[in-house]
PDB file of C-alpha atoms and ligand atoms in Angstrom:
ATOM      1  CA  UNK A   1       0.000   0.000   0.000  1.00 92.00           C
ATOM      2  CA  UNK A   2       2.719   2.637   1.006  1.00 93.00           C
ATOM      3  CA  UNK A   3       4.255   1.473  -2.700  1.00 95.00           C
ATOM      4  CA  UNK A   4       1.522   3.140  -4.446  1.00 96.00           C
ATOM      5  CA  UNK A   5       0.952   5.984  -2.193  1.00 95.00           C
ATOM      6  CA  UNK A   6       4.287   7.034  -3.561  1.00 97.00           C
ATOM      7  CA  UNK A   7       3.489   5.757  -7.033  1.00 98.00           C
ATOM      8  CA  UNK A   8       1.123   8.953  -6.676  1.00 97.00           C
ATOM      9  CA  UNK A   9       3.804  10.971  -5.368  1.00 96.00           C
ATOM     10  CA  UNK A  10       6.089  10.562  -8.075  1.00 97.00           C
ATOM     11  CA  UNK A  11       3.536  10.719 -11.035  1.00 97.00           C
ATOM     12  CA  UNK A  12       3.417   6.886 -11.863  1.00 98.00           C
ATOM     13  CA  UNK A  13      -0.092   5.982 -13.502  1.00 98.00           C
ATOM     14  CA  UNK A  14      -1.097   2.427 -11.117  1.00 98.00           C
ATOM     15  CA  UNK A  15      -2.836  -0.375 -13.487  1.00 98.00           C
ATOM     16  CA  UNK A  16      -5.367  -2.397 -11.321  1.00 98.00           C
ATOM     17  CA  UNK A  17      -7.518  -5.334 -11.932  1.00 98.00           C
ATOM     18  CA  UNK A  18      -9.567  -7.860 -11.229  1.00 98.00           C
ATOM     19  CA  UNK A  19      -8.662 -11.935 -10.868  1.00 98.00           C
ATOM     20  CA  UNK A  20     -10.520 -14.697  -9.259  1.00 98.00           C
ATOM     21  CA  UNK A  21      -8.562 -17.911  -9.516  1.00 98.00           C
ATOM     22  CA  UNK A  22      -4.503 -18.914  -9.788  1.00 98.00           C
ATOM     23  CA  UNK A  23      -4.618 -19.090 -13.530  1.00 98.00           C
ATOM     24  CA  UNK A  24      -5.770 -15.322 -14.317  1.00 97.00           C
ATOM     25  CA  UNK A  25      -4.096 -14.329 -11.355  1.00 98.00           C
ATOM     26  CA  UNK A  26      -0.792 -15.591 -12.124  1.00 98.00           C
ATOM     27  CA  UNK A  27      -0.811 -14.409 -15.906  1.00 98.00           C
ATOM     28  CA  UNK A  28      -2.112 -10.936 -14.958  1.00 98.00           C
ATOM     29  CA  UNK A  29       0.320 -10.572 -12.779  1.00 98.00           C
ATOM     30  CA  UNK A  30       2.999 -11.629 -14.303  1.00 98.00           C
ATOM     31  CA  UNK A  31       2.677  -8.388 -16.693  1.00 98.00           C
ATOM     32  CA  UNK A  32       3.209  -6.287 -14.022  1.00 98.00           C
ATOM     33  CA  UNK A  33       0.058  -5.061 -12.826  1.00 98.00           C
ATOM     34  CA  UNK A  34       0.825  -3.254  -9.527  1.00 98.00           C
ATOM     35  CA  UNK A  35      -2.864  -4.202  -7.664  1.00 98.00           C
ATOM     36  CA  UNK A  36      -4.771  -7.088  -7.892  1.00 98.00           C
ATOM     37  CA  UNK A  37      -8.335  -7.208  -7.117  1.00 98.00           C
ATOM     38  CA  UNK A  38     -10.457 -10.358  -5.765  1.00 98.00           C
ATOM     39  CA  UNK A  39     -13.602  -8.018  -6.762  1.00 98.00           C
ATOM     40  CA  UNK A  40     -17.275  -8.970  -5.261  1.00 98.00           C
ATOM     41  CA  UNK A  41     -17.692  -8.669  -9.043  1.00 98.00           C
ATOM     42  CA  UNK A  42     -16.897 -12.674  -9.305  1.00 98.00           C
ATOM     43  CA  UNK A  43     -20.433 -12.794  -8.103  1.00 98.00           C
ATOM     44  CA  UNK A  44     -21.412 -11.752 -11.661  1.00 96.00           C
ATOM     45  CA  UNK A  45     -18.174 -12.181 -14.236  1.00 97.00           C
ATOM     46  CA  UNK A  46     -17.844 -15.908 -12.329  1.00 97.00           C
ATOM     47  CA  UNK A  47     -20.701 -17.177 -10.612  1.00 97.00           C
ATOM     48  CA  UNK A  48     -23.059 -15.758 -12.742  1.00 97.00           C
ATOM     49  CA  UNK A  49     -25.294 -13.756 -10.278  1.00 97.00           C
ATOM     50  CA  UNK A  50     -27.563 -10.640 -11.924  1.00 95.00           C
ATOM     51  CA  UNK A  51     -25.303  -7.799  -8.966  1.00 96.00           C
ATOM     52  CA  UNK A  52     -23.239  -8.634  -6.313  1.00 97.00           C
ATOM     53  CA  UNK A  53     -25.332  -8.882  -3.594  1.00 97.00           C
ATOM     54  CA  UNK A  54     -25.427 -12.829  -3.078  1.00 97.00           C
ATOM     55  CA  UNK A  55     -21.886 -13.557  -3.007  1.00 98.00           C
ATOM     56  CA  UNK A  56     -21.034 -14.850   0.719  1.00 98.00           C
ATOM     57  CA  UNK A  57     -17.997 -14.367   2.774  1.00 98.00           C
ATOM     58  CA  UNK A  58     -16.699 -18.445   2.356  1.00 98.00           C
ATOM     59  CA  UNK A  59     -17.185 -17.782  -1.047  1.00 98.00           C
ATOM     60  CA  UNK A  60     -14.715 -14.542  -1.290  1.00 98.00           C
ATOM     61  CA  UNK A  61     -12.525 -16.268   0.812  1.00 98.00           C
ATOM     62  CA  UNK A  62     -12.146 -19.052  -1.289  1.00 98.00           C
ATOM     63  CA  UNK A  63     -11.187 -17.014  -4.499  1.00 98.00           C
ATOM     64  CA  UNK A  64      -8.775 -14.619  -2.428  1.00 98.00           C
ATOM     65  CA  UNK A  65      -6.749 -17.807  -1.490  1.00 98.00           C
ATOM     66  CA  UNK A  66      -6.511 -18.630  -4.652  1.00 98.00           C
ATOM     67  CA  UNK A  67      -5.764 -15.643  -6.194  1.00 98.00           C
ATOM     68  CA  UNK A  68      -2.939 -15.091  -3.568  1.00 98.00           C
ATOM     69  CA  UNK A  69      -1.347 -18.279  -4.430  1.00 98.00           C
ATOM     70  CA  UNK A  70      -0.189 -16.656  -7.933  1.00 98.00           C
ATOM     71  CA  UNK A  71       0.817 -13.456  -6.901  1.00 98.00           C
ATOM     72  CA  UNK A  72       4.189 -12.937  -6.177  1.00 98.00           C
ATOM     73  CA  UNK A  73       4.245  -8.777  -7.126  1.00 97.00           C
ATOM     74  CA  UNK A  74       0.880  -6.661  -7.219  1.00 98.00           C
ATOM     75  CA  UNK A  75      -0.806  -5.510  -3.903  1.00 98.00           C
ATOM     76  CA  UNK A  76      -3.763  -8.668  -3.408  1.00 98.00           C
ATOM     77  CA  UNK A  77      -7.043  -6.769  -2.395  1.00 98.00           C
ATOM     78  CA  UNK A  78      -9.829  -8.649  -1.434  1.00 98.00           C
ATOM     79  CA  UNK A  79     -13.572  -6.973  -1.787  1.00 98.00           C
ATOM     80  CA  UNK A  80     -15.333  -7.333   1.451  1.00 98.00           C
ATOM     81  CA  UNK A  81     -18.862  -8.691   0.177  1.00 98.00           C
ATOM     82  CA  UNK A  82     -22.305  -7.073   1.186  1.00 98.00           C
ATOM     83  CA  UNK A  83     -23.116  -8.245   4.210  1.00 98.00           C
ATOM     84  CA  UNK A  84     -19.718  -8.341   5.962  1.00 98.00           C
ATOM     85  CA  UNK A  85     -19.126  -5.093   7.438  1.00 98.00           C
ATOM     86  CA  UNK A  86     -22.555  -3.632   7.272  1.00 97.00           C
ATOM     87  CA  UNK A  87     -23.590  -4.548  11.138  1.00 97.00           C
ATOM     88  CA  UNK A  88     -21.328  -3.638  14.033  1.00 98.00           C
ATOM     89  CA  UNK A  89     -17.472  -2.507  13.662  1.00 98.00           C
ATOM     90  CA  UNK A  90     -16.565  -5.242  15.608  1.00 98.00           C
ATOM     91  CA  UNK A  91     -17.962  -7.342  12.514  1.00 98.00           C
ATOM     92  CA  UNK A  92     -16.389  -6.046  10.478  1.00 98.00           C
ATOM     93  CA  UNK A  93     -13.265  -6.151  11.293  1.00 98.00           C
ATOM     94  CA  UNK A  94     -13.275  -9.809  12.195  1.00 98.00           C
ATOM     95  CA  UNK A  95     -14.427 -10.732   8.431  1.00 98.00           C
ATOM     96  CA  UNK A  96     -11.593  -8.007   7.253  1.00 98.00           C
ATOM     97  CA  UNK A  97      -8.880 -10.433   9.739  1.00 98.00           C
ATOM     98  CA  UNK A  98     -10.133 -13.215   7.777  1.00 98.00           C
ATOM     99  CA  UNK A  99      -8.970 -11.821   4.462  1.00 98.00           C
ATOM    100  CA  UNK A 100      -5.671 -11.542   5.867  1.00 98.00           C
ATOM    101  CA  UNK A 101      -5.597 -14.303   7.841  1.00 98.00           C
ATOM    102  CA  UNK A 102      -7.067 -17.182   5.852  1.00 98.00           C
ATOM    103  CA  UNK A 103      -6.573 -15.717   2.294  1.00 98.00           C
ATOM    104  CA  UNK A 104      -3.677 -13.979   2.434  1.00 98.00           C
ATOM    105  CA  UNK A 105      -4.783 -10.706   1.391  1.00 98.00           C
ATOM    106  CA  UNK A 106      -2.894  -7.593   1.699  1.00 98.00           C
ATOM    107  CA  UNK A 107      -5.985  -5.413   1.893  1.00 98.00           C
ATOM    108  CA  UNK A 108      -9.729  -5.077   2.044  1.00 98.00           C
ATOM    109  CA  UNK A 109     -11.487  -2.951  -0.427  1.00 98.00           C
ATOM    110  CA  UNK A 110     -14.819  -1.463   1.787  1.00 98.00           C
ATOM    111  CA  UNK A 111     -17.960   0.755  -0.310  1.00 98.00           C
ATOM    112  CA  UNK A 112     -19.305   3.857   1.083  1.00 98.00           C
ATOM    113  CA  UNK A 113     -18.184   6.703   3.525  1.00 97.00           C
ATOM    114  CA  UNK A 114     -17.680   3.898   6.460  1.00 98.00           C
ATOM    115  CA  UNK A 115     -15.278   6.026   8.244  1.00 98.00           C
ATOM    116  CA  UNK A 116     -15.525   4.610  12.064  1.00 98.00           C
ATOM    117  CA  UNK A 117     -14.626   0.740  10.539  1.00 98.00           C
ATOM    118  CA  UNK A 118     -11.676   2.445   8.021  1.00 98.00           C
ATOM    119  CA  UNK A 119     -10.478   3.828  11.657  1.00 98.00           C
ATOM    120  CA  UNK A 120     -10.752   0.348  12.943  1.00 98.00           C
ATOM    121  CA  UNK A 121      -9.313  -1.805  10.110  1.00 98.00           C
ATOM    122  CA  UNK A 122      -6.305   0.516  10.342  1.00 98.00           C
ATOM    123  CA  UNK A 123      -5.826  -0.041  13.632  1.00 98.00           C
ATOM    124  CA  UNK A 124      -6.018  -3.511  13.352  1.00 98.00           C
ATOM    125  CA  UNK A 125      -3.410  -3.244  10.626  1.00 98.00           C
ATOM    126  CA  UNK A 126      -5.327  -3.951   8.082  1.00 98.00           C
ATOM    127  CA  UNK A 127      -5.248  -1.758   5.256  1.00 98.00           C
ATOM    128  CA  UNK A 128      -7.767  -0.520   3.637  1.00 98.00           C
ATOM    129  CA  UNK A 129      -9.270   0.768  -0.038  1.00 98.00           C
ATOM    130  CA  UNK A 130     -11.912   2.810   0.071  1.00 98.00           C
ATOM    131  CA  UNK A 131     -14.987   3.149  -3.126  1.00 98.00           C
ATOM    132  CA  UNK A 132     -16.533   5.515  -3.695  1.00 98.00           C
ATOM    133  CA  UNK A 133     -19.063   6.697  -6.650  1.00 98.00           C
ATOM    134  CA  UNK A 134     -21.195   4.191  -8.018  1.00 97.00           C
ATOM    135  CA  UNK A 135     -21.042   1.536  -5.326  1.00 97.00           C
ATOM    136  CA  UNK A 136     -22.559  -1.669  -6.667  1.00 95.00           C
ATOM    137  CA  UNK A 137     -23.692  -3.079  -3.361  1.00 97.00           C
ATOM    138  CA  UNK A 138     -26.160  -0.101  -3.214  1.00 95.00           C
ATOM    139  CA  UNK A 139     -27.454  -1.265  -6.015  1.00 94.00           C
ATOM    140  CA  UNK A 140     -31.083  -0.996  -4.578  1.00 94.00           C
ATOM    141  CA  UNK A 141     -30.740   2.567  -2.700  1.00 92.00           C
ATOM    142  CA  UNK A 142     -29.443   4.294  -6.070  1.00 94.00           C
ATOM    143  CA  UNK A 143     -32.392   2.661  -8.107  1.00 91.00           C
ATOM    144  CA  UNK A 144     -29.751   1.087 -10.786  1.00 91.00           C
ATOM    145  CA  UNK A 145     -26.011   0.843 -11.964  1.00 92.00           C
ATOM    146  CA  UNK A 146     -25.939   4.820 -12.109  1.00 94.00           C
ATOM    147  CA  UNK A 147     -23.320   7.154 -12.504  1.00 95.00           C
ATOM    148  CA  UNK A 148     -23.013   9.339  -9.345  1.00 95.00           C
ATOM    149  CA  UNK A 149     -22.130  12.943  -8.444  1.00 95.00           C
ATOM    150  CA  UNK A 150     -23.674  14.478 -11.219  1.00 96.00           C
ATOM    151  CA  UNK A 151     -25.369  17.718  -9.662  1.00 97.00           C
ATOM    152  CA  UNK A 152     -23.125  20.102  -7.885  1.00 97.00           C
ATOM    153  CA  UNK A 153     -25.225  19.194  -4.622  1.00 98.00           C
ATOM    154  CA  UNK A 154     -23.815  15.580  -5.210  1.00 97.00           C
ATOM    155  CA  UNK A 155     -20.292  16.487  -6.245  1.00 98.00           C
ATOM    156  CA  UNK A 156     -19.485  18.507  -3.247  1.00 98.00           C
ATOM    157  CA  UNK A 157     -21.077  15.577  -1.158  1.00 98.00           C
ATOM    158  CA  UNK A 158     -18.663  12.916  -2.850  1.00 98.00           C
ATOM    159  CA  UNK A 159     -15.912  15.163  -2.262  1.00 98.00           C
ATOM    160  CA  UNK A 160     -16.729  15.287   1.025  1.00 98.00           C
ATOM    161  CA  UNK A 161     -16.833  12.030   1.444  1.00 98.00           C
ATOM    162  CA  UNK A 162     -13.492  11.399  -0.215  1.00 98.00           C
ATOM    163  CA  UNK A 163     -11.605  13.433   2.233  1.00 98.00           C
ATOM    164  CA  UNK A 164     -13.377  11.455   5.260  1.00 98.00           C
ATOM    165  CA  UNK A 165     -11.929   8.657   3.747  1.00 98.00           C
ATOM    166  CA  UNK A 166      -8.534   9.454   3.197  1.00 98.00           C
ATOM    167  CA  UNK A 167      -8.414  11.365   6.588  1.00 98.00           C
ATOM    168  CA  UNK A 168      -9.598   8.270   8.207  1.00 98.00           C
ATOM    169  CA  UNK A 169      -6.891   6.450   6.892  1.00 98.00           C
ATOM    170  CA  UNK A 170      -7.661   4.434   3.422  1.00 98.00           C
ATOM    171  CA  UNK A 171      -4.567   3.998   1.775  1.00 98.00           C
ATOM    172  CA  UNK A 172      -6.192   4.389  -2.236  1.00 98.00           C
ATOM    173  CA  UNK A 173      -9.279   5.071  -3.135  1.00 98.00           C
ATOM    174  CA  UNK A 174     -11.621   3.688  -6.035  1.00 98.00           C
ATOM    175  CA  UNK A 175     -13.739   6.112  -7.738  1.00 98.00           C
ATOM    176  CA  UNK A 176     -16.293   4.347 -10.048  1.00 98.00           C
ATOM    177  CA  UNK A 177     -19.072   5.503 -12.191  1.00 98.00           C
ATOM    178  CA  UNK A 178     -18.303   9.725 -11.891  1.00 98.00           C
ATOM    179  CA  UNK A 179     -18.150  12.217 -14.177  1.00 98.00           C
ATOM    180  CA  UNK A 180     -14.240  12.813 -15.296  1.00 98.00           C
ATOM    181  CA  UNK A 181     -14.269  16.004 -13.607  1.00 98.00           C
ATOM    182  CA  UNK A 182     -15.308  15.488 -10.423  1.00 98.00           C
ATOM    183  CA  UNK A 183     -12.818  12.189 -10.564  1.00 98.00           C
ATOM    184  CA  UNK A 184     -10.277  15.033 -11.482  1.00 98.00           C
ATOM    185  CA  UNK A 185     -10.914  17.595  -8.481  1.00 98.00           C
ATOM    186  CA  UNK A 186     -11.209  14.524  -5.879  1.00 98.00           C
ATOM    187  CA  UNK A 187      -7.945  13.675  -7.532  1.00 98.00           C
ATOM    188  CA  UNK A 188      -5.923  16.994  -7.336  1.00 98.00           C
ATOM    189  CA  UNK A 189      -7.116  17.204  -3.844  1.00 98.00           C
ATOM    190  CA  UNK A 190      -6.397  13.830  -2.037  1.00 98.00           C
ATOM    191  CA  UNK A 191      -3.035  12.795  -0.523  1.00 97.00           C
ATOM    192  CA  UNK A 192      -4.093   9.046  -1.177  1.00 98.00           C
ATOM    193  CA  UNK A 193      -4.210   7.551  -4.933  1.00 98.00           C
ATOM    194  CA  UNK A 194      -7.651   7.592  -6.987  1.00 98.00           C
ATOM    195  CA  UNK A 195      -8.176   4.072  -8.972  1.00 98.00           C
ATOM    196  CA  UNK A 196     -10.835   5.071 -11.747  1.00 98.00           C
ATOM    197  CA  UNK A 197     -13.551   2.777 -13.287  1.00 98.00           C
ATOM    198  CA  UNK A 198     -15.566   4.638 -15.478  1.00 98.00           C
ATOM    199  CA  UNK A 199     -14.114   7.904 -14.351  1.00 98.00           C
ATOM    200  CA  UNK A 200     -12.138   8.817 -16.701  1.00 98.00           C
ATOM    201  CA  UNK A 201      -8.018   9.543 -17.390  1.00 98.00           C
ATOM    202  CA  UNK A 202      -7.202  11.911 -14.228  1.00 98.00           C
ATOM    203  CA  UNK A 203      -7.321   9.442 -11.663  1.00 98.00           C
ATOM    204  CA  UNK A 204      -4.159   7.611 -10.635  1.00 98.00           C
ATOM    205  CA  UNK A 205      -4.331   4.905 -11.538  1.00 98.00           C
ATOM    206  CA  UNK A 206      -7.335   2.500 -13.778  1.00 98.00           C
ATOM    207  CA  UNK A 207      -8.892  -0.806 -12.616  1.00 98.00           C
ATOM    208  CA  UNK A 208     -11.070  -2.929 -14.802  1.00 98.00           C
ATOM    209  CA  UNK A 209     -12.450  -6.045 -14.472  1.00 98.00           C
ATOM    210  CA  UNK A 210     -10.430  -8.865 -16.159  1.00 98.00           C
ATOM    211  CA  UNK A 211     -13.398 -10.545 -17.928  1.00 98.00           C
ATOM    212  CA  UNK A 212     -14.816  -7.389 -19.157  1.00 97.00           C
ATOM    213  CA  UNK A 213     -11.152  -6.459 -20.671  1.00 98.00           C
ATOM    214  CA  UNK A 214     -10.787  -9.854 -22.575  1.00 98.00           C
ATOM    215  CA  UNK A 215     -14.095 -10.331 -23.562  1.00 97.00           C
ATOM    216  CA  UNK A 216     -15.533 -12.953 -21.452  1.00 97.00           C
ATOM    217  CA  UNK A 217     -18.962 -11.285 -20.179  1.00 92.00           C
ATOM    218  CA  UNK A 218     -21.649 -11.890 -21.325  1.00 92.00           C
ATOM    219  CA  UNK A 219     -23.886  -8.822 -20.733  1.00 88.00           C
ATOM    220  CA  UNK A 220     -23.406  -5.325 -22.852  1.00 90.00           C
ATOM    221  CA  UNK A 221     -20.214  -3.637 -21.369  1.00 90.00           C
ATOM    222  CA  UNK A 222     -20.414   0.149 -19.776  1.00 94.00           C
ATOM    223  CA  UNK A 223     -19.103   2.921 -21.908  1.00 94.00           C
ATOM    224  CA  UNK A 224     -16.184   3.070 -19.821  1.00 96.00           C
ATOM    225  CA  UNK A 225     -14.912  -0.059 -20.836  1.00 97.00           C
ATOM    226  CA  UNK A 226     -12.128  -1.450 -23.405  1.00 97.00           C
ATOM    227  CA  UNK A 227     -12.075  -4.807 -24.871  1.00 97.00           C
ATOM    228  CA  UNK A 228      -8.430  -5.598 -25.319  1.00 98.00           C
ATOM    229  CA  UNK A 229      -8.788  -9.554 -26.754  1.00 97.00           C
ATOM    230  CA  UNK A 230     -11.831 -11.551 -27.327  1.00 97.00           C
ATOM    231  CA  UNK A 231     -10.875 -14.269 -24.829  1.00 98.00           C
ATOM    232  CA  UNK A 232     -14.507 -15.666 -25.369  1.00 97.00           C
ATOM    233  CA  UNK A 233     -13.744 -16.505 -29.362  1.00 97.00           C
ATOM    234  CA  UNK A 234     -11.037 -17.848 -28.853  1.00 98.00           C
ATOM    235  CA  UNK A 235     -12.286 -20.683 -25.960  1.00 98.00           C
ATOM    236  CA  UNK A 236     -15.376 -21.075 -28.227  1.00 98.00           C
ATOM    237  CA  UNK A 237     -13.265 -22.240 -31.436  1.00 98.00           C
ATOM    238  CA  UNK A 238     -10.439 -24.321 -29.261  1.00 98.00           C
ATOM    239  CA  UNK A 239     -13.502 -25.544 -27.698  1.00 98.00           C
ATOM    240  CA  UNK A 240     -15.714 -26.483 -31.273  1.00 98.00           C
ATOM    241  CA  UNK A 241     -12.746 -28.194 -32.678  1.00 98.00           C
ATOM    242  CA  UNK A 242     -12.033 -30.598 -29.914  1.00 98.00           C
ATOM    243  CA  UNK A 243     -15.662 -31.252 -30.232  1.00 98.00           C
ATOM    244  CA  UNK A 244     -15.182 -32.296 -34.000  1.00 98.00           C
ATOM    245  CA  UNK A 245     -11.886 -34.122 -33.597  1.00 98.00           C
ATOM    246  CA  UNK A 246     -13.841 -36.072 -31.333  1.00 98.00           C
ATOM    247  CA  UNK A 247     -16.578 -37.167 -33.361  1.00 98.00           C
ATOM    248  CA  UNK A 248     -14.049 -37.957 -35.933  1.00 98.00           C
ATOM    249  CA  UNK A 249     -11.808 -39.797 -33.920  1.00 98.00           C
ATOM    250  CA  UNK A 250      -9.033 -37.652 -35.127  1.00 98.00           C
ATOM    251  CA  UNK A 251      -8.143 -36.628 -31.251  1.00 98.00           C
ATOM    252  CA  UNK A 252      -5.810 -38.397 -29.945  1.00 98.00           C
ATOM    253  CA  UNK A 253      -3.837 -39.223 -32.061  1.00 97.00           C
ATOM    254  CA  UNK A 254      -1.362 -42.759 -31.497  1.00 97.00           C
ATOM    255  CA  UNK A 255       1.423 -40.101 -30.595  1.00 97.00           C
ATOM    256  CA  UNK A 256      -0.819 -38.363 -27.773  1.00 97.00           C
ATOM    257  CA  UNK A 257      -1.634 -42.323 -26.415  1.00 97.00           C
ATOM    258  CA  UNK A 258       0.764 -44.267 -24.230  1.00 97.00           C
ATOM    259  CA  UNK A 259       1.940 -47.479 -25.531  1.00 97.00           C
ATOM    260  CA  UNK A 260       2.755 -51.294 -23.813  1.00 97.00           C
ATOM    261  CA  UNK A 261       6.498 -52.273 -24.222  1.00 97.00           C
ATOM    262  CA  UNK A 262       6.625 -54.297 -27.467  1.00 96.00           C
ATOM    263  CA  UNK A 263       6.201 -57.809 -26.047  1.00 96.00           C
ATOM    264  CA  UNK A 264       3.555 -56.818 -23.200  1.00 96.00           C
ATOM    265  CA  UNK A 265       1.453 -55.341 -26.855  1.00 95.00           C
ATOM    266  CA  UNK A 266       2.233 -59.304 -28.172  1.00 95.00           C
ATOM    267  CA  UNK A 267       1.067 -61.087 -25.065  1.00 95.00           C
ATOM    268  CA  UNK A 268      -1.777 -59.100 -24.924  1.00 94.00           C
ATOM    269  CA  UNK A 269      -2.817 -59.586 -28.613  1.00 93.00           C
ATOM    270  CA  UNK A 270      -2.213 -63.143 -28.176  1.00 93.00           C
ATOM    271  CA  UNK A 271      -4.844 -63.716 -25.167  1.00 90.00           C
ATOM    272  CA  UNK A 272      -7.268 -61.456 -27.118  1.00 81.00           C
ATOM    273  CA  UNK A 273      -6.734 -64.349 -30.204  1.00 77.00           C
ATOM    274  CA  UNK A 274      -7.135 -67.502 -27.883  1.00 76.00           C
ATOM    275  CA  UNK A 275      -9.636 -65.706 -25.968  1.00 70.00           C
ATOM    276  CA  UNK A 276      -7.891 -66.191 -22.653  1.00 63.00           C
ATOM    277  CA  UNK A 277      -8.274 -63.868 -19.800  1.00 59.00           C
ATOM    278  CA  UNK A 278      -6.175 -63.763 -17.183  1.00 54.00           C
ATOM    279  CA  UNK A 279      -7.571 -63.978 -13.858  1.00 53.00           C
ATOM    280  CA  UNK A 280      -6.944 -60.671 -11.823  1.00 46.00           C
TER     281      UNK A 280
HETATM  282  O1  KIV B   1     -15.836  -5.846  -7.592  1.00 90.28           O
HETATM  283  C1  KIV B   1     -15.139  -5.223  -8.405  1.00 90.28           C
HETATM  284  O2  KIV B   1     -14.669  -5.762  -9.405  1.00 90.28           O
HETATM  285  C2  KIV B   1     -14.880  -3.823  -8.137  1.00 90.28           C
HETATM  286  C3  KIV B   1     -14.136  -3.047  -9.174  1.00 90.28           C
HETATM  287  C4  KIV B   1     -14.964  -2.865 -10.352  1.00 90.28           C
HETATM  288  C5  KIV B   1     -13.617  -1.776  -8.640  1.00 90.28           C
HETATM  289  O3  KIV B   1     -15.287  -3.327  -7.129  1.00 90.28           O
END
């Protein structure tokens, strides 16, 4: 975390994004990406959920683990899931240890203006990312995936809320879903770094999520996002021609098979002529 407080110091743009399992986890960060999100998103991207409301703490837990198995570089920050630090403090913070403790995760990403638990998760080391913006797991209070701080009533109020945030003692901060200039005077403003997602090119740093970048969703995409590869192609065709070398009997092949030594293959052959079988 201190690494990319000082990224923002010295001007460095941070790339941030999503995994959920050792494979995508390992490959994204091996190309250097310097944070690595285990984002409540899964609930959607993986398990196929309509928001990210349903996706359980055991659940989280599980992908974090595996996700921190791969990374040997980027920051690991796990997304606290709705639910787990929306009763006491106290709660809170236990399900944050958890992260660390059982998943190996570096630090918890928390939505909303929760400054009294920020307070407490730094206090019980634990550091934290703050989001702010359009904060999926209020899903139901804004009415909708919306874009937020659009009147100058509701841009003052996010700023607002970004300071409390940073003064309580997040170490970056996720802006999602705001309009580029707001993104840009929260920005200019904050001590801590601003990771955009649909916020446009002042933050500092970006975060996407991984299937949405190589084109394994299945819903529309947001405006905000680029499609770098089409991932989803690509399995579909590997995918349709195993199915066809199948039906032909063209996969394997004799050089993909194991083989007897030569006089085990004769013996064998042999009983299959007489019509022995050898008792087991
Ligand atoms: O869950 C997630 O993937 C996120 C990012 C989009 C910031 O919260």
């Amino acid at each position: 975390m201190p690494a990319l407080v000082e990224m923002k110091r010295q001007g460095k743009l941070i790339s941030s994004l999503t995994a959920y399992d050792y494979a995508t986890a390992r490959l994204v960060d091996e190309t250097g990406i310097d944070m690595v999100l285990v984002g409540d998103s899964l609930a959607m991207v993986v398990l196929g959920h309509e928001n990210t409301l349903a996706v359980t703490m055991d659940e989280m837990l599980h992908h974090t683990r595996a996700v921190s198995r791969a990374v040997r570089r980027a920051l690991v920050v796990a997304d606290m899931p709705f639910g787990s630090y929306h009763g006491t403090v106290e709660e809170g913070v236990a399900n944050a240890i958890r992260f660390v403790k059982e998943a190996g995760a570096e630090a918890v990403k928390i939505e909303g203006s929760r400054v009294e638990l920020i307070r407490a998760l730094i206090e019980a080391e634990i550091p934290v990312v703050a989001h702010l913006g359009l904060t999926p797991q209020s899903v139901h209070r804004m009415g909708g995936f919306r874009v937020q701080g659009r009147s100058m009533d509701a841009a003052l109020q996010l700023k607002a809320e970004a300071h409390a945030v940073a003064e309580a003692g997040a170490g970056a901060l996720v802006l999602e879903g705001v309009p580029r200039e707001v993104a840009a005077s929260i920005t200019a403003e904050l001590p801590i770094p601003t990771i955009g997602i649909g916020a446009g090119p002042d933050c500092d740093g970006q975060i996407l999520v991984f299937h949405d970048l190589v084109g394994l969703s299945f819903t529309p995409v947001a405006k905000f996002v680029r499609r770098y590869a089409d991932a989803g192609a690509l399995i579909r065709s590997a995918v349709e021609h195993y199915r066809e070398d199948v039906e032909r009997r063209t996969f394997p092949k004799d050089e993909e098979s194991y083989h007897l030594p030569e006089a085990a293959h004769r013996a064998l052959d042999a009983t299959r002529k007489s019509g022995e079988l050898k008792k087991a």
